[in-house]
Amino acid sequence: MTTSTLTDRLGSLETFNQSALDRFLEKRIDPLWLSAKRKEAWEIYQSLDWPNPRDENWMRSDIRGLKLSKFAPNVDESTQIASGSPVRLLDGVDVSASARSVNGVVVSETLDEKLSAKGVVVGSLSRCAREHSGIVEKHLHSLICPKSDRFAALQTAMWSDGFLVYVPRNVRIELPIHLHAALGDGQVDLSHTLIVLEEGAEATVLFESSSPDPMASGFHCGGVELIQHGNSHLRYVNLQDWGKGSWHFAHQRASVGRDAQLQWTVAAMGSRFAQVDQRVQLVEPGASSQVNGVMFTQDRQHLVYNTLQHHNAPHCNSDFLYKSVLQDRSRTVWRGMIKVSPGAQKTDGYQRNDNLMLSDAARADSIPGLEINADDVRCTHGSTSGRVDEELIFYAQSRGFTRSEAIRMIVTGFFQQIFDRITIESVREALGAAIARQVRQYE
Amino acid sequence: MSHILRIENLHVSVNDKPILRGVNLVIKFGETHALMGPNGSGKSTLGLAIAGHPNYQITEGSIWLDDANLTEMEADERSRAGIFMAFQRPVAIPGVKMADFLRHAATNVRQPDRKEGQDLIPMREFRKELKSKMEQLKMDPEFARRYVNDGFSGGEMKRAEILTMAMLSPKFSILDETDSGLDADAVRLASASIAEIGRDKMGLLIITHHDKLLEHNPPQFTHVMLGGRIVETGGAELARELHDQGYDRIRKAYPDAEAANQQMLAKEEPVAV
Ligand SMILES: Nc1ncnc2c1ncn2[C@@H]1O[C@H](COP(=O)(O)OP(=O)(O)O)[C@@H](O)[C@H]1O
Ligand SMILES: [Mg+2]
């Protein structure tokens, strides 16, 4: 695969072209600053090539099957063709606010009045860009640079809608906020999620994405920005369960301020191909972040996660644990990097990736890395990969478990270390159930 | 109720290496049998072959539980049919809590026709039962929340195996050196637990070097294994003799078996099972 053939394939029958952009902008009612930002990103989009397969971040990514021409930007108001997309994280959960999008456009929003009175904002990012222009202008795409790659540029230019969660100073929201993105078969989601917690604010956000049918195709090119000011607490859960024919490209960023705490749980099960660039920046002393990643793949799914835990300030803590279980011919790539800037003394960084293979044809690449420019730090990393131990299966069988029950239990146990860290019961149960459902009968 | 476990002319190989060379053994429900023999004589192999370990190939002979031919069954089917083995070296299952493991196991064994996905024994009912069994075994209630055998001491593992046996109430139990990791106190507890299940409510095959477990559970029969065969069978006094005097007499009396035993040991190479 060379760059030029990839460009041909993705770009020659380009549906994301100038006339599409013009029509898109025409339909929108954006504040001026936003239109300007979009146009600027579009210039970048046009100047960039699709990612070079020799690029470190993309060399283990195979996107030859992506035919962008099959997808078109969602210019018109969204129709509800994605109805029936399952919601998994809401079982037995009371929420304080919720919002739902279909094909990247928000179709419903709710927010507890008491929170609204306190200045909390939850809902459509397009609407908020008009109604709370100041907040959005200040934070939107402040962590994601459109020059990162062509997908980031496209998303910055043509993001269609998405969600804003804004929690003012010292407001603590007890009940979770639920966000759901549905994507119809063959449809496009160019959404953005922006979460801003002012000083001392606290919130739990459950975000999930799904498709009406488990094999649905689709194209998601999205962005997530989590911005935490001092002493704020955010628990963010992201269940990616797009149809298994979908393409998922995302830049996901967090910036964690002084003594603030972030717990970010990622569960990746959907899409045929996913490339996620996840970065957590610890920008002020005392910031702490915990990232829990669960990947479960099957068939020919191929999930690529490039993670960065960037210590920009002293006395910060980052703890990344990614675990994946792979079956059939699926493939995962995890590239983890801990970066410590000069002066970020007393950094405590940890990263780990464990992979459990349920078939010989599955493949997990695990590439941990350290880049340390301070001398008084503690950084540890590690990774393991292996097959399910037949001795464990026999042991369970000798206690009456069938072979597939035994494997399911071993897989659940493998993820338990992560589940133990997730304090939200509905999330734990939904993930456990989703995983158990997918474990195949295998010999 | 009367059951019978019948082992006929059993030949077992591991990785094509012959280990058992024609074992015959009949255990009736309610009987206690001791199986003794020097290291490497094939005692664990016999247990694992009965339990259905896939690496232990039966090349000749058969194992019957009443009218059912165990050799045609998977390990889980044998377990559901009433076979239990307390392993010499149980494996750890990280992330799986003892209580959850035992609840699933007990459900499957008590409802042999249960299909995957059908309900488990109700949680409350099961917890109560588990709690009382653990109290009998003087186990810390915390044990139920720990991961299966994960980070257990030798003694804890053996106790967990006994607890599992108590929860599954098998028809036939093979205890493979269950006493070796236990102190005298724990052996007493394990024995009490066996008594609690009722020695008369199960057939027992106790594999041991020691006499501790046998003291509390005097065997009606003692079998001596050497070179993959049972070379001698006696009563409780034979177990005592072997415990006191070792295997010299046996080795001399059965030179062919002794030669086979030496040969197995000599060829011994670590193989992952
Ligand atoms: N998994 C295995 N792989 C290779 N050899 C084995 C395995 N299990 C048992 N053996 C061999 O079979 C013989 C009998 O072993 P075992 O049944 O464990 O004896 P015992 O329990 O009487 O000490 C030994 O020579 C041992 O090396
Ligand atoms: Mg042994």
PDB file of N, CA and C in Angstrom, chain A residues 389-392 394-405 408-410 412-414 416-417 420 441, chain B residues 52-54 75-76 79-80 84-85 87 91-92 94-96 101 104-105 108 114 116 147 149 161 164 273:
ATOM      1  N   ASP A 389      -5.546 -20.357  28.983  1.00  0.00           N
ATOM      2  CA  ASP A 389      -4.851 -21.524  29.488  1.00  0.00           C
ATOM      3  C   ASP A 389      -5.803 -22.727  29.546  1.00  0.00           C
ATOM      4  N   GLU A 390      -5.428 -23.791  28.831  1.00  0.00           N
ATOM      5  CA  GLU A 390      -6.279 -24.985  28.807  1.00  0.00           C
ATOM      6  C   GLU A 390      -6.447 -25.597  30.198  1.00  0.00           C
ATOM      7  N   GLU A 391      -5.452 -25.422  31.058  1.00  0.00           N
ATOM      8  CA  GLU A 391      -5.569 -25.965  32.417  1.00  0.00           C
ATOM      9  C   GLU A 391      -6.711 -25.298  33.182  1.00  0.00           C
ATOM     10  N   LEU A 392      -6.910 -24.006  32.929  1.00  0.00           N
ATOM     11  CA  LEU A 392      -8.015 -23.308  33.591  1.00  0.00           C
ATOM     12  C   LEU A 392      -9.351 -23.823  33.076  1.00  0.00           C
ATOM     13  N   PHE A 394      -9.928 -26.810  31.875  1.00  0.00           N
ATOM     14  CA  PHE A 394     -10.162 -28.138  32.442  1.00  0.00           C
ATOM     15  C   PHE A 394     -10.620 -28.034  33.895  1.00  0.00           C
ATOM     16  N   TYR A 395      -9.972 -27.167  34.639  1.00  0.00           N
ATOM     17  CA  TYR A 395     -10.336 -27.026  36.053  1.00  0.00           C
ATOM     18  C   TYR A 395     -11.816 -26.668  36.173  1.00  0.00           C
ATOM     19  N   ALA A 396     -12.250 -25.701  35.387  1.00  0.00           N
ATOM     20  CA  ALA A 396     -13.657 -25.286  35.459  1.00  0.00           C
ATOM     21  C   ALA A 396     -14.570 -26.408  34.967  1.00  0.00           C
ATOM     22  N   GLN A 397     -14.147 -27.104  33.921  1.00  0.00           N
ATOM     23  CA  GLN A 397     -14.976 -28.208  33.422  1.00  0.00           C
ATOM     24  C   GLN A 397     -15.110 -29.302  34.469  1.00  0.00           C
ATOM     25  N   SER A 398     -14.032 -29.525  35.212  1.00  0.00           N
ATOM     26  CA  SER A 398     -14.095 -30.575  36.232  1.00  0.00           C
ATOM     27  C   SER A 398     -15.021 -30.169  37.372  1.00  0.00           C
ATOM     28  N   ARG A 399     -15.438 -28.889  37.356  1.00  0.00           N
ATOM     29  CA  ARG A 399     -16.432 -28.416  38.334  1.00  0.00           C
ATOM     30  C   ARG A 399     -17.767 -28.173  37.668  1.00  0.00           C
ATOM     31  N   GLY A 400     -17.989 -28.811  36.524  1.00  0.00           N
ATOM     32  CA  GLY A 400     -19.314 -28.790  35.920  1.00  0.00           C
ATOM     33  C   GLY A 400     -19.563 -27.723  34.880  1.00  0.00           C
ATOM     34  N   PHE A 401     -18.614 -26.815  34.658  1.00  0.00           N
ATOM     35  CA  PHE A 401     -18.795 -25.792  33.624  1.00  0.00           C
ATOM     36  C   PHE A 401     -18.629 -26.430  32.255  1.00  0.00           C
ATOM     37  N   THR A 402     -19.455 -26.041  31.306  1.00  0.00           N
ATOM     38  CA  THR A 402     -19.189 -26.452  29.934  1.00  0.00           C
ATOM     39  C   THR A 402     -17.966 -25.678  29.454  1.00  0.00           C
ATOM     40  N   ARG A 403     -17.419 -26.143  28.366  1.00  0.00           N
ATOM     41  CA  ARG A 403     -16.230 -25.475  27.846  1.00  0.00           C
ATOM     42  C   ARG A 403     -16.502 -23.997  27.550  1.00  0.00           C
ATOM     43  N   SER A 404     -17.627 -23.720  26.924  1.00  0.00           N
ATOM     44  CA  SER A 404     -17.863 -22.314  26.585  1.00  0.00           C
ATOM     45  C   SER A 404     -18.209 -21.493  27.826  1.00  0.00           C
ATOM     46  N   GLU A 405     -18.873 -22.098  28.799  1.00  0.00           N
ATOM     47  CA  GLU A 405     -19.092 -21.378  30.057  1.00  0.00           C
ATOM     48  C   GLU A 405     -17.760 -21.069  30.732  1.00  0.00           C
ATOM     49  N   ARG A 408     -16.047 -18.209  28.881  1.00  0.00           N
ATOM     50  CA  ARG A 408     -16.738 -16.959  29.185  1.00  0.00           C
ATOM     51  C   ARG A 408     -16.340 -16.455  30.582  1.00  0.00           C
ATOM     52  N   MET A 409     -16.281 -17.396  31.517  1.00  0.00           N
ATOM     53  CA  MET A 409     -15.920 -17.003  32.882  1.00  0.00           C
ATOM     54  C   MET A 409     -14.474 -16.515  32.945  1.00  0.00           C
ATOM     55  N   ILE A 410     -13.585 -17.187  32.240  1.00  0.00           N
ATOM     56  CA  ILE A 410     -12.175 -16.789  32.263  1.00  0.00           C
ATOM     57  C   ILE A 410     -12.013 -15.398  31.643  1.00  0.00           C
ATOM     58  N   THR A 412     -14.345 -13.051  31.502  1.00  0.00           N
ATOM     59  CA  THR A 412     -14.888 -12.076  32.453  1.00  0.00           C
ATOM     60  C   THR A 412     -13.883 -11.801  33.562  1.00  0.00           C
ATOM     61  N   GLY A 413     -13.259 -12.870  34.026  1.00  0.00           N
ATOM     62  CA  GLY A 413     -12.247 -12.713  35.068  1.00  0.00           C
ATOM     63  C   GLY A 413     -11.078 -11.861  34.603  1.00  0.00           C
ATOM     64  N   PHE A 414     -10.722 -12.049  33.347  1.00  0.00           N
ATOM     65  CA  PHE A 414      -9.617 -11.282  32.769  1.00  0.00           C
ATOM     66  C   PHE A 414      -9.917  -9.779  32.814  1.00  0.00           C
ATOM     67  N   GLN A 416     -11.961  -8.450  34.962  1.00  0.00           N
ATOM     68  CA  GLN A 416     -12.449  -8.059  36.292  1.00  0.00           C
ATOM     69  C   GLN A 416     -11.614  -6.951  36.924  1.00  0.00           C
ATOM     70  N   GLN A 417     -10.324  -7.023  36.692  1.00  0.00           N
ATOM     71  CA  GLN A 417      -9.429  -6.013  37.260  1.00  0.00           C
ATOM     72  C   GLN A 417      -9.876  -4.610  36.836  1.00  0.00           C
ATOM     73  N   ASP A 420     -13.361  -3.927  38.464  1.00  0.00           N
ATOM     74  CA  ASP A 420     -13.193  -3.566  39.872  1.00  0.00           C
ATOM     75  C   ASP A 420     -12.957  -2.069  40.033  1.00  0.00           C
ATOM     76  N   GLN A 441     -18.705 -19.801  21.013  1.00  0.00           N
ATOM     77  CA  GLN A 441     -18.409 -21.197  21.218  1.00  0.00           C
ATOM     78  C   GLN A 441     -17.115 -21.427  20.457  1.00  0.00           C
TER      79      GLN A 441
ATOM     80  N   GLY B  52     -11.139 -36.807  33.571  1.00  0.00           N
ATOM     81  CA  GLY B  52     -11.327 -36.468  32.158  1.00  0.00           C
ATOM     82  C   GLY B  52     -10.405 -35.392  31.627  1.00  0.00           C
ATOM     83  N   HIS B  53      -9.204 -35.316  32.178  1.00  0.00           N
ATOM     84  CA  HIS B  53      -8.253 -34.335  31.641  1.00  0.00           C
ATOM     85  C   HIS B  53      -7.919 -34.696  30.192  1.00  0.00           C
ATOM     86  N   PRO B  54      -8.063 -33.722  29.278  1.00  0.00           N
ATOM     87  CA  PRO B  54      -7.918 -34.051  27.859  1.00  0.00           C
ATOM     88  C   PRO B  54      -6.519 -34.527  27.460  1.00  0.00           C
ATOM     89  N   ALA B  75     -15.017 -33.715  30.500  1.00  0.00           N
ATOM     90  CA  ALA B  75     -14.805 -33.522  31.938  1.00  0.00           C
ATOM     91  C   ALA B  75     -16.039 -32.944  32.630  1.00  0.00           C
ATOM     92  N   ASP B  76     -16.710 -31.996  31.969  1.00  0.00           N
ATOM     93  CA  ASP B  76     -17.868 -31.379  32.641  1.00  0.00           C
ATOM     94  C   ASP B  76     -19.019 -32.363  32.774  1.00  0.00           C
ATOM     95  N   SER B  79     -18.265 -34.506  35.698  1.00  0.00           N
ATOM     96  CA  SER B  79     -18.529 -33.788  36.935  1.00  0.00           C
ATOM     97  C   SER B  79     -20.019 -33.801  37.245  1.00  0.00           C
ATOM     98  N   ARG B  80     -20.812 -33.579  36.205  1.00  0.00           N
ATOM     99  CA  ARG B  80     -22.259 -33.580  36.415  1.00  0.00           C
ATOM    100  C   ARG B  80     -22.783 -34.972  36.725  1.00  0.00           C
ATOM    101  N   PHE B  84     -15.758 -36.198  41.271  1.00  0.00           N
ATOM    102  CA  PHE B  84     -15.053 -34.999  41.753  1.00  0.00           C
ATOM    103  C   PHE B  84     -13.609 -35.359  42.054  1.00  0.00           C
ATOM    104  N   MET B  85     -12.708 -34.453  41.710  1.00  0.00           N
ATOM    105  CA  MET B  85     -11.316 -34.650  42.096  1.00  0.00           C
ATOM    106  C   MET B  85     -10.806 -33.378  42.750  1.00  0.00           C
ATOM    107  N   PHE B  87      -7.686 -31.486  43.425  1.00  0.00           N
ATOM    108  CA  PHE B  87      -6.407 -31.584  42.724  1.00  0.00           C
ATOM    109  C   PHE B  87      -5.212 -31.366  43.640  1.00  0.00           C
ATOM    110  N   VAL B  91      -5.413 -24.843  39.912  1.00  0.00           N
ATOM    111  CA  VAL B  91      -4.971 -23.621  39.232  1.00  0.00           C
ATOM    112  C   VAL B  91      -5.783 -22.417  39.696  1.00  0.00           C
ATOM    113  N   ALA B  92      -5.206 -21.241  39.530  1.00  0.00           N
ATOM    114  CA  ALA B  92      -5.886 -20.000  39.906  1.00  0.00           C
ATOM    115  C   ALA B  92      -6.668 -19.460  38.705  1.00  0.00           C
ATOM    116  N   PRO B  94      -7.840 -15.904  37.917  1.00  0.00           N
ATOM    117  CA  PRO B  94      -7.870 -14.513  38.371  1.00  0.00           C
ATOM    118  C   PRO B  94      -9.168 -13.823  37.957  1.00  0.00           C
ATOM    119  N   GLY B  95      -9.646 -12.976  38.845  1.00  0.00           N
ATOM    120  CA  GLY B  95     -10.822 -12.174  38.513  1.00  0.00           C
ATOM    121  C   GLY B  95     -12.155 -12.872  38.722  1.00  0.00           C
ATOM    122  N   VAL B  96     -12.120 -14.168  39.075  1.00  0.00           N
ATOM    123  CA  VAL B  96     -13.372 -14.900  39.286  1.00  0.00           C
ATOM    124  C   VAL B  96     -13.512 -15.217  40.777  1.00  0.00           C
ATOM    125  N   PHE B 101     -17.919 -18.638  41.294  1.00  0.00           N
ATOM    126  CA  PHE B 101     -17.468 -19.891  40.688  1.00  0.00           C
ATOM    127  C   PHE B 101     -18.260 -21.073  41.251  1.00  0.00           C
ATOM    128  N   HIS B 104     -22.034 -21.237  40.242  1.00  0.00           N
ATOM    129  CA  HIS B 104     -22.233 -21.769  38.887  1.00  0.00           C
ATOM    130  C   HIS B 104     -21.970 -23.281  38.860  1.00  0.00           C
ATOM    131  N   ALA B 105     -20.868 -23.664  39.524  1.00  0.00           N
ATOM    132  CA  ALA B 105     -20.510 -25.085  39.556  1.00  0.00           C
ATOM    133  C   ALA B 105     -21.621 -25.903  40.220  1.00  0.00           C
ATOM    134  N   ASN B 108     -24.722 -26.302  38.029  1.00  0.00           N
ATOM    135  CA  ASN B 108     -24.558 -27.270  36.938  1.00  0.00           C
ATOM    136  C   ASN B 108     -24.544 -28.705  37.443  1.00  0.00           C
ATOM    137  N   ARG B 114     -29.162 -28.755  33.042  1.00  0.00           N
ATOM    138  CA  ARG B 114     -29.246 -27.310  32.838  1.00  0.00           C
ATOM    139  C   ARG B 114     -28.565 -26.911  31.533  1.00  0.00           C
ATOM    140  N   GLU B 116     -26.945 -23.878  29.077  1.00  0.00           N
ATOM    141  CA  GLU B 116     -26.220 -22.620  29.249  1.00  0.00           C
ATOM    142  C   GLU B 116     -27.189 -21.454  29.232  1.00  0.00           C
ATOM    143  N   TYR B 147     -10.517 -14.305  44.645  1.00  0.00           N
ATOM    144  CA  TYR B 147     -10.513 -14.953  43.346  1.00  0.00           C
ATOM    145  C   TYR B 147     -10.043 -16.400  43.486  1.00  0.00           C
ATOM    146  N   ASN B 149      -8.460 -19.543  43.962  1.00  0.00           N
ATOM    147  CA  ASN B 149      -7.074 -19.999  44.170  1.00  0.00           C
ATOM    148  C   ASN B 149      -6.007 -18.936  43.924  1.00  0.00           C
ATOM    149  N   GLU B 161     -10.529 -26.713  47.970  1.00  0.00           N
ATOM    150  CA  GLU B 161     -10.937 -27.912  47.246  1.00  0.00           C
ATOM    151  C   GLU B 161     -11.956 -28.715  48.061  1.00  0.00           C
ATOM    152  N   THR B 164     -15.217 -26.980  47.919  1.00  0.00           N
ATOM    153  CA  THR B 164     -15.856 -27.258  46.633  1.00  0.00           C
ATOM    154  C   THR B 164     -16.524 -28.628  46.659  1.00  0.00           C
ATOM    155  N   VAL B 273       0.871 -29.299  30.412  1.00  0.00           N
ATOM    156  CA  VAL B 273      -0.428 -29.949  30.209  1.00  0.00           C
ATOM    157  C   VAL B 273      -1.522 -28.910  30.258  1.00  0.00           C
TER     158      VAL B 273
END
